[in-house]
Amino acid sequence: MSSTEPALIPEIRHWLESFRPISLEEMEASHLMSRFDEKYIFHISKLHDFLRQLKDDYKVLSIRHRLLAEYENLYFDTPDLRSYHDHHNGKAARYKIRFRRYRDSGDCYFEVKRKDNRGLTHKERIAVRQMHRELSVPQIHFVERILNVPHLSLHPTLNNSFYRITLVNTENRERVTLDMLIHFQNSSRSKSLNYIVISEVKQERHFYNSAFKRLMQRERIFPISFSKYCVGTLQTHPGIKYNRFKPKLTLINKLSNERV
């Protein structure tokens, strides 16, 4: 991510100051490493009004007094992009492999994120010092143990960076993440989604009386299957198969061209 902070960031931080803060330690008292997820996307111009309506129902994650966090991901896939194609082909049980670095805290993890046949997401990770473009032997064994797939050939396929707001409702064991100013890059291409917010509701169990879900219903914004890894791979790998992702691309283009 560029060292130059996007102009919108100070304004978003100001909007978040009306929320009650929650610390990382308080939030991680309920890890939600296994959870049900639902995603929604909308134009960033709606963010201020949405935050105003949600401030009484959620606390905002505060890390070292920072309310808006910077994330970096480095994804790995097989030479034939199995992870991408499994998602594209509608395979229920699928996975993603990545390094994730939290720029504000400096924490870095190597993660395997799996979705099972029930739609439940599982995330397992190990702490590392930094991201590398080549996996170590212990990291390869970690992946093979979790996925039960021996001799898996993996290489880096996509860099991804973004800013995230994390809203927490401790009573319902619910988190809502709001990702924005998203950038993708591989060895030859880059693409930014500067006008889109990708939101994700994370719950230990499906809880329908959620303030965020109710807001999305009122705004007629409906859940969508959306993977930053798949969208970024599609945007940076010309010629890749994408017919099942066409509706998502149409929505992204529509939102990107929406007038503020």
CSV table of C-alpha atoms in Angstrom, one decimal:
chain,number,residue,atom,x,y,z
A,1,MET,CA,0.0,0.0,0.0
A,2,SER,CA,1.2,3.4,-0.8
A,3,SER,CA,2.8,5.4,2.0
A,4,THR,CA,0.6,8.3,0.9
A,5,GLU,CA,-2.6,8.1,2.9
A,6,PRO,CA,-5.8,8.4,0.7
A,7,ALA,CA,-7.6,11.7,1.2
A,8,LEU,CA,-10.8,10.1,2.5
A,9,ILE,CA,-9.1,8.4,5.4
A,10,PRO,CA,-9.1,11.3,7.9
A,11,GLU,CA,-12.8,11.9,7.2
A,12,ILE,CA,-13.7,8.2,7.9
A,13,ARG,CA,-11.7,8.3,11.1
A,14,HIS,CA,-13.7,11.3,12.2
A,15,TRP,CA,-17.0,9.4,11.5
A,16,LEU,CA,-15.8,6.6,13.7
A,17,GLU,CA,-15.1,8.8,16.8
A,18,SER,CA,-18.8,8.6,17.8
A,19,PHE,CA,-18.5,4.8,18.3
A,20,ARG,CA,-17.6,3.2,21.7
A,21,PRO,CA,-14.2,1.5,21.3
A,22,ILE,CA,-13.3,-2.1,21.9
A,23,SER,CA,-9.8,-3.4,22.4
A,24,LEU,CA,-8.3,-6.2,20.4
A,25,GLU,CA,-8.0,-8.3,23.6
A,26,GLU,CA,-11.7,-7.8,24.4
A,27,MET,CA,-12.7,-8.7,20.8
A,28,GLU,CA,-10.6,-11.8,20.7
A,29,ALA,CA,-12.2,-13.2,23.8
A,30,SER,CA,-14.5,-14.7,21.2
A,31,HIS,CA,-12.2,-15.7,18.4
A,32,LEU,CA,-14.8,-16.6,15.8
A,33,MET,CA,-12.2,-18.7,14.0
A,34,SER,CA,-15.1,-21.0,12.9
A,35,ARG,CA,-18.1,-18.9,11.8
A,36,PHE,CA,-20.9,-18.2,9.3
A,37,ASP,CA,-20.1,-15.3,6.9
A,38,GLU,CA,-22.3,-13.1,4.7
A,39,LYS,CA,-21.0,-10.5,2.4
A,40,TYR,CA,-22.5,-7.3,1.0
A,41,ILE,CA,-21.0,-4.6,-1.3
A,42,PHE,CA,-22.0,-1.0,-1.7
A,43,HIS,CA,-20.7,2.4,-2.9
A,44,ILE,CA,-18.4,4.1,-0.5
A,45,SER,CA,-20.6,7.3,-0.6
A,46,LYS,CA,-23.1,5.4,1.6
A,47,LEU,CA,-20.6,4.7,4.3
A,48,HIS,CA,-21.1,7.8,6.4
A,49,ASP,CA,-24.8,7.3,6.7
A,50,PHE,CA,-24.5,3.6,7.4
A,51,LEU,CA,-22.0,4.2,10.2
A,52,ARG,CA,-24.3,6.9,11.7
A,53,GLN,CA,-27.2,4.3,11.8
A,54,LEU,CA,-25.0,1.6,13.4
A,55,LYS,CA,-23.2,3.4,16.1
A,56,ASP,CA,-25.6,2.5,18.9
A,57,ASP,CA,-25.5,-1.2,18.1
A,58,TYR,CA,-21.7,-1.8,17.7
A,59,LYS,CA,-18.4,-0.9,19.1
A,60,VAL,CA,-15.4,-0.2,16.9
A,61,LEU,CA,-12.2,-2.0,17.2
A,62,SER,CA,-9.4,0.3,18.4
A,63,ILE,CA,-5.8,-0.8,18.1
A,64,ARG,CA,-3.3,1.7,19.6
A,65,HIS,CA,-6.1,4.3,19.3
A,66,ARG,CA,-6.4,3.6,15.6
A,67,LEU,CA,-10.0,3.0,14.5
A,68,LEU,CA,-9.2,2.2,10.8
A,69,ALA,CA,-6.7,-0.5,10.2
A,70,GLU,CA,-4.4,-1.2,7.2
A,71,TYR,CA,-4.1,-4.8,6.0
A,72,GLU,CA,-1.8,-6.6,3.5
A,73,ASN,CA,-2.4,-10.1,2.1
A,74,LEU,CA,-0.1,-12.2,0.0
A,75,TYR,CA,-2.0,-15.2,-1.5
A,76,PHE,CA,-0.7,-18.5,-2.7
A,77,ASP,CA,-2.2,-20.9,-5.2
A,78,THR,CA,-1.2,-23.9,-7.3
A,79,PRO,CA,0.3,-23.3,-10.8
A,80,ASP,CA,-3.2,-24.1,-12.3
A,81,LEU,CA,-4.9,-21.7,-9.8
A,82,ARG,CA,-6.9,-24.5,-8.1
A,83,SER,CA,-8.2,-22.2,-5.3
A,84,TYR,CA,-9.5,-19.7,-7.8
A,85,HIS,CA,-11.1,-22.4,-10.1
A,86,ASP,CA,-12.7,-24.3,-7.1
A,87,HIS,CA,-14.5,-21.1,-6.2
A,88,HIS,CA,-15.4,-20.2,-9.7
A,89,ASN,CA,-16.8,-23.7,-10.4
A,90,GLY,CA,-19.0,-23.5,-7.3
A,91,LYS,CA,-17.2,-26.1,-5.2
A,92,ALA,CA,-18.7,-25.9,-1.7
A,93,ALA,CA,-15.5,-27.1,0.1
A,94,ARG,CA,-12.7,-24.8,-0.9
A,95,TYR,CA,-9.7,-23.0,0.6
A,96,LYS,CA,-7.5,-20.0,0.4
A,97,ILE,CA,-3.8,-19.7,1.6
A,98,ARG,CA,-2.2,-16.4,2.5
A,99,PHE,CA,0.1,-14.3,4.6
A,100,ARG,CA,-1.7,-11.5,6.4
A,101,ARG,CA,0.1,-8.5,7.9
A,102,TYR,CA,-1.6,-6.0,10.1
A,103,ARG,CA,0.3,-2.8,9.5
A,104,ASP,CA,-0.8,-0.9,12.6
A,105,SER,CA,0.2,-3.6,15.1
A,106,GLY,CA,3.0,-5.2,13.0
A,107,ASP,CA,1.5,-8.7,13.6
A,108,CYS,CA,1.9,-11.1,10.7
A,109,TYR,CA,0.3,-14.6,10.2
A,110,PHE,CA,0.3,-17.4,7.8
A,111,GLU,CA,-3.3,-18.6,7.3
A,112,VAL,CA,-5.3,-21.3,5.8
A,113,LYS,CA,-9.0,-20.3,5.4
A,114,ARG,CA,-11.4,-23.2,4.6
A,115,LYS,CA,-15.1,-23.3,3.8
A,116,ASP,CA,-16.8,-26.6,4.4
A,117,ASN,CA,-19.9,-28.2,2.7
A,118,ARG,CA,-22.2,-26.6,5.3
A,119,GLY,CA,-21.0,-23.1,4.5
A,120,LEU,CA,-19.1,-22.8,7.7
A,121,THR,CA,-15.8,-20.9,7.5
A,122,HIS,CA,-12.7,-22.2,9.4
A,123,LYS,CA,-9.5,-20.2,9.7
A,124,GLU,CA,-6.3,-21.6,11.2
A,125,ARG,CA,-3.1,-19.6,11.4
A,126,ILE,CA,0.4,-19.5,12.8
A,127,ALA,CA,2.3,-16.3,13.8
A,128,VAL,CA,5.3,-15.4,11.6
A,129,ARG,CA,7.8,-12.6,11.6
A,130,GLN,CA,7.1,-11.4,8.1
A,131,MET,CA,5.6,-12.3,4.7
A,132,HIS,CA,7.7,-14.3,2.3
A,133,ARG,CA,7.2,-15.1,-1.4
A,134,GLU,CA,8.5,-18.6,-0.7
A,135,LEU,CA,7.0,-20.9,1.8
A,136,SER,CA,9.1,-22.7,4.4
A,137,VAL,CA,9.0,-26.4,5.0
A,138,PRO,CA,7.0,-26.0,8.2
A,139,GLN,CA,4.5,-23.7,6.5
A,140,ILE,CA,4.0,-26.3,3.7
A,141,HIS,CA,3.5,-29.0,6.2
A,142,PHE,CA,1.0,-26.8,8.0
A,143,VAL,CA,-1.0,-26.4,4.8
A,144,GLU,CA,-0.8,-30.1,4.0
A,145,ARG,CA,-2.0,-31.1,7.5
A,146,ILE,CA,-5.0,-28.8,7.4
A,147,LEU,CA,-6.1,-29.6,3.9
A,148,ASN,CA,-5.0,-33.3,4.0
A,149,VAL,CA,-3.4,-32.9,0.6
A,150,PRO,CA,0.2,-34.1,0.3
A,151,HIS,CA,2.8,-32.6,-2.1
A,152,LEU,CA,0.8,-29.4,-2.8
A,153,SER,CA,2.8,-27.1,-5.1
A,154,LEU,CA,2.2,-23.4,-4.1
A,155,HIS,CA,3.5,-20.1,-5.4
A,156,PRO,CA,2.5,-16.5,-4.8
A,157,THR,CA,-0.2,-15.2,-7.1
A,158,LEU,CA,-1.7,-12.0,-5.7
A,159,ASN,CA,-0.9,-9.1,-3.4
A,160,ASN,CA,-3.8,-7.3,-1.8
A,161,SER,CA,-4.0,-4.3,0.4
A,162,PHE,CA,-7.0,-2.4,1.9
A,163,TYR,CA,-8.3,-0.4,4.9
A,164,ARG,CA,-10.7,-2.1,7.3
A,165,ILE,CA,-13.2,-1.0,9.9
A,166,THR,CA,-14.2,-3.7,12.4
A,167,LEU,CA,-17.5,-3.3,14.2
A,168,VAL,CA,-18.3,-5.7,17.1
A,169,ASN,CA,-21.5,-6.6,18.9
A,170,THR,CA,-20.3,-8.7,21.9
A,171,GLU,CA,-23.8,-9.7,23.0
A,172,ASN,CA,-24.6,-11.4,19.7
A,173,ARG,CA,-21.0,-12.6,19.1
A,174,GLU,CA,-21.1,-10.8,15.8
A,175,ARG,CA,-18.5,-8.8,13.9
A,176,VAL,CA,-18.9,-6.7,10.8
A,177,THR,CA,-15.9,-5.8,8.7
A,178,LEU,CA,-15.9,-3.0,6.2
A,179,ASP,CA,-13.1,-3.1,3.7
A,180,MET,CA,-12.4,-0.2,1.4
A,181,LEU,CA,-9.7,1.4,-0.9
A,182,ILE,CA,-8.8,-2.1,-2.1
A,183,HIS,CA,-5.8,-2.6,-4.3
A,184,PHE,CA,-4.7,-5.8,-6.1
A,185,GLN,CA,-1.3,-6.4,-7.7
A,186,ASN,CA,0.6,-9.3,-9.3
A,187,SER,CA,3.9,-9.4,-11.1
A,188,SER,CA,2.5,-7.7,-14.2
A,189,ARG,CA,-0.8,-5.9,-13.5
A,190,SER,CA,-2.6,-3.9,-10.8
A,191,LYS,CA,-6.1,-2.8,-10.2
A,192,SER,CA,-7.8,-0.6,-7.5
A,193,LEU,CA,-11.4,-0.7,-6.3
A,194,ASN,CA,-11.6,2.8,-4.7
A,195,TYR,CA,-15.3,3.3,-4.7
A,196,ILE,CA,-16.5,0.0,-3.3
A,197,VAL,CA,-16.9,-1.2,0.3
A,198,ILE,CA,-16.9,-4.9,0.8
A,199,SER,CA,-18.7,-5.7,4.1
A,200,GLU,CA,-18.8,-9.1,5.8
A,201,VAL,CA,-21.0,-10.2,8.7
A,202,LYS,CA,-19.3,-12.9,10.8
A,203,GLN,CA,-21.4,-14.8,13.3
A,204,GLU,CA,-20.9,-17.9,15.4
A,205,ARG,CA,-24.4,-18.9,14.3
A,206,HIS,CA,-26.9,-17.4,11.9
A,207,PHE,CA,-28.4,-14.5,13.9
A,208,TYR,CA,-31.1,-12.7,11.8
A,209,ASN,CA,-31.9,-9.9,14.3
A,210,SER,CA,-28.6,-8.2,13.3
A,211,ALA,CA,-28.6,-4.4,13.1
A,212,PHE,CA,-26.3,-4.5,10.1
A,213,LYS,CA,-28.4,-7.1,8.3
A,214,ARG,CA,-31.6,-5.1,9.0
A,215,LEU,CA,-29.9,-2.0,7.6
A,216,MET,CA,-28.9,-3.9,4.4
A,217,GLN,CA,-32.5,-5.1,4.0
A,218,ARG,CA,-33.9,-1.6,4.3
A,219,GLU,CA,-31.4,-0.4,1.7
A,220,ARG,CA,-32.2,-3.4,-0.6
A,221,ILE,CA,-28.6,-4.5,-0.6
A,222,PHE,CA,-28.5,-8.3,-0.7
A,223,PRO,CA,-25.9,-10.9,0.4
A,224,ILE,CA,-23.5,-11.9,-2.3
A,225,SER,CA,-20.8,-14.5,-2.6
A,226,PHE,CA,-17.7,-12.4,-3.1
A,227,SER,CA,-14.0,-13.3,-2.7
A,228,LYS,CA,-11.4,-10.6,-2.8
A,229,TYR,CA,-8.9,-13.2,-3.9
A,230,CYS,CA,-11.0,-14.3,-6.8
A,231,VAL,CA,-11.9,-10.8,-7.9
A,232,GLY,CA,-8.3,-9.7,-7.7
A,233,THR,CA,-7.1,-12.8,-9.5
A,234,LEU,CA,-9.6,-12.1,-12.3
A,235,GLN,CA,-8.6,-8.5,-12.5
A,236,THR,CA,-4.9,-9.2,-12.8
A,237,HIS,CA,-4.9,-12.4,-14.9
A,238,PRO,CA,-6.2,-11.6,-18.4
A,239,GLY,CA,-7.8,-14.5,-20.2
A,240,ILE,CA,-8.7,-16.5,-17.1
A,241,LYS,CA,-12.0,-18.3,-17.0
A,242,TYR,CA,-14.6,-16.0,-15.4
A,243,ASN,CA,-18.1,-16.7,-16.9
A,244,ARG,CA,-19.6,-17.5,-13.5
A,245,PHE,CA,-18.2,-14.3,-12.1
A,246,LYS,CA,-19.8,-12.0,-14.8
A,247,PRO,CA,-22.7,-10.8,-12.5
A,248,LYS,CA,-20.1,-9.8,-9.9
A,249,LEU,CA,-18.1,-7.9,-12.4
A,250,THR,CA,-21.2,-6.2,-13.7
A,251,LEU,CA,-22.1,-5.1,-10.1
A,252,ILE,CA,-18.6,-3.9,-9.5
A,253,ASN,CA,-18.6,-1.8,-12.7
A,254,LYS,CA,-22.0,-0.4,-11.8
A,255,LEU,CA,-21.0,0.7,-8.3
A,256,SER,CA,-17.7,2.1,-9.6
A,257,ASN,CA,-19.5,4.3,-12.1
A,258,GLU,CA,-22.2,5.4,-9.6
A,259,ARG,CA,-22.3,9.1,-9.1
A,260,VAL,CA,-21.7,10.3,-5.6
